[in-house]
Amino acid sequence: MTKFNRPGGVSRRTMLQGTAAVGTAALITPWGAPLRAQAVRGGTLRIGMAHGSTTDSLDPGTWENDFTILQGHTRNNYLTEIAADGSLVPELAESWEASADAATWTFRLRENVAFHSGHIMTAQDVIASINYHRGEDSTSAAAPIVAPITDIVAEGMTVTFTLDSGNADFPFVLSDYHLPILPAVNDGAIDPMTTDGCGPYVLNDLEFGVSASYTRHDGYWKTDRAHFDAIEQIVIHDNAARQNALISGEVDYIDTADLNTVHLLERAPGIEILSVAGTQHYGLPMDTRAEPFNNNDIRMALKFAIDRQQLVDTILNGYGEIGNDHPIGSGQQFYNADLEQHSYDPDRARFHLREAGMESLDVQIHLADAAFAGALDAGVLFAESAAAAGINLEVVREPDDGYWSNVWMQKPFAGTYWSGRPTEDLMFSTAYSEGAAWNETYWSHERFNELLNTARSELNQDLRREMYYEMQDICANQGGALIPMFASYVGAHTDALVRPDAIAANWRNDGQRIAERWSFAS
Amino acid sequence: MSHILTMIAQRLALGLVTLFVVSLIIFLGTELLPGDFAQEILGQSATPETVAALRDQLGLNDPMHVRYAAWLGDVLQGDLGQSLANGQSVSELIGRRLNWTLSLALYAAVIAVPLSLTLGILAALFRNSFFDRFANASALTSISFPEFFVAYILIFYLAGAGGPFPSISSMRGEVAFGEYLHRAFLPALTLTLVVTAHMMRMTRAAIINLLASPYIEMARLKGMSPMRVIVKHALPNALAPIINVVALNLAYLITGVVVVEVVFVYPGLGQLMVDSVSARDMPVVQGIALVFAAAYVLLNLTADVLATLSNPRLVHRR
C-alpha cells in the first residue's frame, strides 16, 4: 500500500500557471470538456477509496493515508485552507499578521463557529488542538512541524504563536492535515479520539478499513459549500473492484485509477477521468556520504543515464511530467523554469564517469513497489538505459514489508516518493537541509543551507524568488536526489457529479475537500 | 456412549493446547518480522523521538515474554485486550467481522454442501456417463482457476452495467436479510464454485469404492434399484470420509477467503488479519489467529464425532 505520511505533506502553493495546467489536464474524456451544470443541494456522494486500513485511528497525530486525511477534511476545519488555485485563504482564522522578523504570528479567529456537539469554538480549543502535537512525549507524526513553535497565547479571539526563528510560510503550516481544530475538554486538552468537529459533515458511522458515513452539518458556517446531504467513504483496495464499482454505479467517484488500465476506463460511457498535476514526485535518492555517490560526477552520470520520458510514458502511462532532480513542481510559485532540463544523454553520462576517473561503474539500487507504484519496473528500465552509458546498474528487489524502516535511508541508493509540500521552504527544509530527519540523501551543502535560512524569514518576494531559483540549481546539479518524474493524481467519477472549474492540486480528491466543494448535477 | 463424551472432552482439552501453541507461534512469528509496531504506525514520518514515545506509551519496551505473559493472563480472564493501533477492544473488532465471515461461510455452505453431495451421488450412480464427466470437468475447471479470476468472471457476467447483482458486497449500516442475500450472492457463489469440486469428488470416490463390496453386490442381486442401493446401503458407510472433507471445506470458508473478501470488498476477518499483521498490531493478530484455530479445532472435532457416530462398530464398542 502506498504511504502518504510525510508531516505537512499536503499541499503546495500559489500557482496560477498550475491551475491553468490542471484545467486542461483535468478533462481527458472522449468527448472533450463536458458542460458544467449548476451545483444543487442533495444526494449522497459515495467515494471508493484505494487506501484505508483497519489499523487507522481517530487520533489526528496518526493520520497518514487518504482515508483518514479525507475524513479530517470532511469532519473538521483547520485554521487556514489551501484554495483550489494554491493560494492560502482563511478558514477558522479570519485573518493573520506577522511581526517584521516573521517570528511572531497573530491569528484572529472566526466568531460563532459551532462544533457538531453545539459547543462554540474558542481560542482555548485552538491552543489545545495545536498543543496536542507539541512537547517532549508527543507521539504525533506532526511533532516535527510544530516543533519551531515556542509559545502560544490567547487573548479573547486572537491567538499568538511565537516561533524560534522567522518563517514567512507559517500560516501554510497550520493547514496541515494533522492539525484539525477539535474541542478542548475539561482539563484544557483535546480528546484525540473524539468524533466531534466543526467541519461540513457529521460522522455517523465508522468502521476503519471498511467505510465511514456522514450527514450534513446543518449549522455549517460556510453557506456556499457542502452541497451533498450525506457522504459515504468506502474502502476498495482492489484496483479492478474499485473500477468495477464505479462503472456499475456502486460509487460515484474513485480516488485512484489504476494507471495500467486507465485507458479502458476512459472508454467507459458516463465516466470522466480526473487527472491533476501536483507536487507528488518519485525519486531515487543517493546517500551523498557513501561510496561512490560521494562524488558529484558519479551522481551527475546517473542523472544523465536515466530516460525520464520513457518512465513517464510507461510507469505513469503518460499521467505525469518529467522531473529535473529537485522537488519543486512546475506549478509552484518559485519554480525555476530557466534551469537546464536534465535528459537522457549517455555521452554526457560517460563524460562525467571519465571526470570521476572511471570507464565503467557497477552500482546497486534497492527497490520495492512500496517506494512508489512501479518502482521495480522503473529500476529495470533505468538499468537498461544506463547500460548504454557504461553503467552496470543492478536492481535489488526488497520486500515491501518494512521497506521504510530497513531500506529507505539505510541503503545508499533506493527509491522514495514525496507528496510534496505547500511551499518551497517546507519541502527543502524537510528533506534537503543539513541534519533534517528526512534528509534522505544525507546531503550537506553550505551555500544551500545558508540560502534556505535566509529565504525562510525574508518577506520580500523578489529576493525570495532569486534565492529559491539558486537553491533549485544547486539541488539539481550538486545534490544527491535523482527525481525523474512528477506523478499526477488520477481518479475518475461519473458524469452525474459536478466538479468546480479549478481542482486543487495540493492533494488528492480536490485537496481532500471533495465533500464540501463538489455537488451533483441538477 | 460415555466413551464418546470422553473423546469430546479429551479433544477439547487438546484443542486448548493447540490454541496456546498457535498463539505462541504467532507471537514469535510477528516478533521476527522486520520493523515494529510504533515504526509501522508512524510510517515514513516516524522520527526516533516519536517512535520512542509511542513505544513507551504502549509498553512495547518490555521484554517479549513479559508482554506475552500479560496478554495470556488477560485472555484467560476472557479479555482479548485492545488494538494497539486505535485502542478499540479486540473482541469488539473481531466480533463484528466474525459475524460477517460466519454469515458468508454459512451462505456458501448452504449452497455448496447439498449441491456437492447431490452431484457426487449422481455422479457415482451414473458413473462414466456424460453427466459424470460433465460434472467432474466443470467442477475441476472452477477449482483450477484462481479465486479472484472466478470472481471477476462472475462480476463480468452477473454484475456490471445492468447485471442483477452488485459488484461489491460492502456491508454498511443495517442490512436487512433479503438485501444481505442479494448483496452477498456473488461472493457466496464464488466460494461455492471453489469448494464444490473437492466435496463432490470425495463423495463420488467414497461411494464408488463401496460399490465393489460384497454386501452391495448382495443388495443388487436382491433386485434393489441402483438409487436405493446407493442411498440406503452405500451412503451411510461412506459418511466418515465425506464428513471429513465437508468439515475441512467449512473451515476453509471461514479462514481462507481473504482474496474473495478483497475482490468483493466484503468486511470479513481476512482483511482485518492482513492489515493487523502489516501494522504488527499483536493483540488483534493473536485474537484472529485464535478464532481461526478454534474454527479448525471445533470443525475437526465435530467431523470426528459425527464420523464415529456414523459407524456402529465404534458406537457400540465392547
Short mmCIF file of N, CA, C and O in Angstrom, two decimals, chain B residues 122-159:
data_model
loop_
_atom_site.label_atom_id
_atom_site.label_comp_id
_atom_site.label_asym_id
_atom_site.label_seq_id
_atom_site.Cartn_x
_atom_site.Cartn_y
_atom_site.Cartn_z
N LEU B 122 -25.05 -38.52 -7.62
CA LEU B 122 -25.50 -38.74 -9.00
C LEU B 122 -24.33 -39.19 -9.89
O LEU B 122 -24.48 -40.08 -10.73
N ALA B 123 -23.18 -38.58 -9.65
CA ALA B 123 -22.02 -38.94 -10.47
C ALA B 123 -21.62 -40.39 -10.22
O ALA B 123 -21.24 -41.12 -11.14
N ALA B 124 -21.75 -40.85 -8.96
CA ALA B 124 -21.41 -42.24 -8.65
C ALA B 124 -22.43 -43.17 -9.30
O ALA B 124 -22.10 -44.24 -9.82
N LEU B 125 -23.68 -42.71 -9.24
CA LEU B 125 -24.77 -43.54 -9.77
C LEU B 125 -24.61 -43.71 -11.29
O LEU B 125 -24.74 -44.81 -11.81
N PHE B 126 -24.33 -42.59 -11.96
CA PHE B 126 -24.18 -42.66 -13.41
C PHE B 126 -22.70 -42.60 -13.77
O PHE B 126 -22.26 -41.76 -14.55
N ARG B 127 -21.94 -43.49 -13.14
CA ARG B 127 -20.51 -43.46 -13.33
C ARG B 127 -20.13 -43.58 -14.80
O ARG B 127 -20.72 -44.38 -15.53
N ASN B 128 -19.16 -42.75 -15.23
CA ASN B 128 -18.65 -42.74 -16.60
C ASN B 128 -19.66 -42.34 -17.66
O ASN B 128 -19.41 -42.48 -18.84
N SER B 129 -20.81 -41.84 -17.20
CA SER B 129 -21.77 -41.35 -18.18
C SER B 129 -21.36 -39.94 -18.60
O SER B 129 -20.41 -39.37 -18.06
N PHE B 130 -22.13 -39.36 -19.51
CA PHE B 130 -21.85 -37.99 -19.92
C PHE B 130 -22.01 -37.05 -18.73
O PHE B 130 -21.21 -36.15 -18.49
N PHE B 131 -23.07 -37.29 -17.92
CA PHE B 131 -23.32 -36.43 -16.76
C PHE B 131 -22.11 -36.43 -15.82
O PHE B 131 -21.65 -35.38 -15.37
N ASP B 132 -21.61 -37.63 -15.52
CA ASP B 132 -20.46 -37.78 -14.62
C ASP B 132 -19.28 -36.97 -15.13
O ASP B 132 -18.69 -36.17 -14.41
N ARG B 133 -18.98 -37.18 -16.40
CA ARG B 133 -17.83 -36.48 -16.97
C ARG B 133 -18.04 -34.97 -16.94
O ARG B 133 -17.14 -34.20 -16.61
N PHE B 134 -19.26 -34.55 -17.28
CA PHE B 134 -19.53 -33.12 -17.35
C PHE B 134 -19.41 -32.48 -15.96
O PHE B 134 -18.76 -31.44 -15.79
N ALA B 135 -20.02 -33.13 -14.96
CA ALA B 135 -19.99 -32.58 -13.60
C ALA B 135 -18.55 -32.50 -13.12
O ALA B 135 -18.12 -31.49 -12.55
N ASN B 136 -17.79 -33.56 -13.34
CA ASN B 136 -16.39 -33.57 -12.94
C ASN B 136 -15.58 -32.50 -13.63
O ASN B 136 -14.83 -31.76 -12.99
N ALA B 137 -15.79 -32.41 -14.94
CA ALA B 137 -14.99 -31.45 -15.71
C ALA B 137 -15.28 -30.04 -15.25
O ALA B 137 -14.37 -29.25 -15.00
N SER B 138 -16.58 -29.72 -15.06
CA SER B 138 -16.85 -28.33 -14.72
C SER B 138 -16.40 -28.02 -13.30
O SER B 138 -15.89 -26.92 -13.03
N ALA B 139 -16.56 -28.98 -12.37
CA ALA B 139 -16.10 -28.72 -11.01
C ALA B 139 -14.59 -28.53 -10.98
O ALA B 139 -14.08 -27.64 -10.32
N LEU B 140 -13.88 -29.38 -11.72
CA LEU B 140 -12.42 -29.27 -11.75
C LEU B 140 -11.98 -27.96 -12.40
O LEU B 140 -10.99 -27.35 -11.98
N THR B 141 -12.73 -27.54 -13.43
CA THR B 141 -12.38 -26.29 -14.08
C THR B 141 -12.48 -25.14 -13.09
O THR B 141 -11.58 -24.31 -12.96
N SER B 142 -13.61 -25.10 -12.35
CA SER B 142 -13.80 -23.94 -11.47
C SER B 142 -12.81 -23.95 -10.32
O SER B 142 -12.40 -22.89 -9.84
N ILE B 143 -12.40 -25.14 -9.88
CA ILE B 143 -11.44 -25.17 -8.77
C ILE B 143 -10.03 -24.85 -9.27
O ILE B 143 -9.16 -24.44 -8.51
N SER B 144 -9.80 -25.04 -10.59
CA SER B 144 -8.45 -24.84 -11.12
C SER B 144 -8.12 -23.38 -11.33
O SER B 144 -6.97 -23.00 -11.36
N PHE B 145 -9.15 -22.55 -11.50
CA PHE B 145 -8.88 -21.12 -11.66
C PHE B 145 -8.62 -20.50 -10.30
O PHE B 145 -9.22 -20.92 -9.32
N PRO B 146 -7.77 -19.50 -10.27
CA PRO B 146 -7.62 -18.80 -9.00
C PRO B 146 -8.94 -18.13 -8.61
O PRO B 146 -9.74 -17.77 -9.49
N GLU B 147 -9.15 -17.98 -7.32
CA GLU B 147 -10.43 -17.45 -6.84
C GLU B 147 -10.76 -16.10 -7.44
O GLU B 147 -11.90 -15.82 -7.80
N PHE B 148 -9.74 -15.22 -7.53
CA PHE B 148 -10.07 -13.88 -7.99
C PHE B 148 -10.53 -13.91 -9.44
O PHE B 148 -11.37 -13.13 -9.86
N PHE B 149 -10.02 -14.89 -10.21
CA PHE B 149 -10.42 -14.99 -11.60
C PHE B 149 -11.88 -15.41 -11.70
O PHE B 149 -12.67 -14.82 -12.43
N VAL B 150 -12.25 -16.43 -10.91
CA VAL B 150 -13.65 -16.85 -10.88
C VAL B 150 -14.53 -15.66 -10.49
O VAL B 150 -15.57 -15.40 -11.09
N ALA B 151 -14.05 -14.90 -9.49
CA ALA B 151 -14.82 -13.75 -9.02
C ALA B 151 -15.01 -12.73 -10.13
O ALA B 151 -16.12 -12.24 -10.35
N TYR B 152 -13.93 -12.44 -10.85
CA TYR B 152 -14.05 -11.43 -11.92
C TYR B 152 -14.98 -11.91 -13.03
O TYR B 152 -15.74 -11.13 -13.60
N ILE B 153 -14.89 -13.22 -13.35
CA ILE B 153 -15.78 -13.75 -14.38
C ILE B 153 -17.24 -13.56 -13.95
O ILE B 153 -18.09 -13.11 -14.72
N LEU B 154 -17.53 -13.91 -12.67
CA LEU B 154 -18.90 -13.76 -12.19
C LEU B 154 -19.33 -12.29 -12.23
O LEU B 154 -20.45 -11.96 -12.62
N ILE B 155 -18.40 -11.39 -11.83
CA ILE B 155 -18.74 -9.97 -11.86
C ILE B 155 -19.03 -9.54 -13.29
O ILE B 155 -19.99 -8.83 -13.56
N PHE B 156 -18.21 -10.03 -14.20
CA PHE B 156 -18.37 -9.63 -15.60
C PHE B 156 -19.75 -10.01 -16.12
O PHE B 156 -20.41 -9.24 -16.79
N TYR B 157 -20.19 -11.25 -15.79
CA TYR B 157 -21.46 -11.70 -16.35
C TYR B 157 -22.67 -11.33 -15.51
O TYR B 157 -23.76 -11.15 -16.02
N LEU B 158 -22.50 -11.28 -14.18
CA LEU B 158 -23.68 -11.12 -13.32
C LEU B 158 -23.78 -9.74 -12.67
O LEU B 158 -24.81 -9.40 -12.11
N ALA B 159 -22.70 -8.97 -12.69
CA ALA B 159 -22.80 -7.61 -12.14
C ALA B 159 -22.52 -6.64 -13.27
O ALA B 159 -22.92 -6.86 -14.39
#
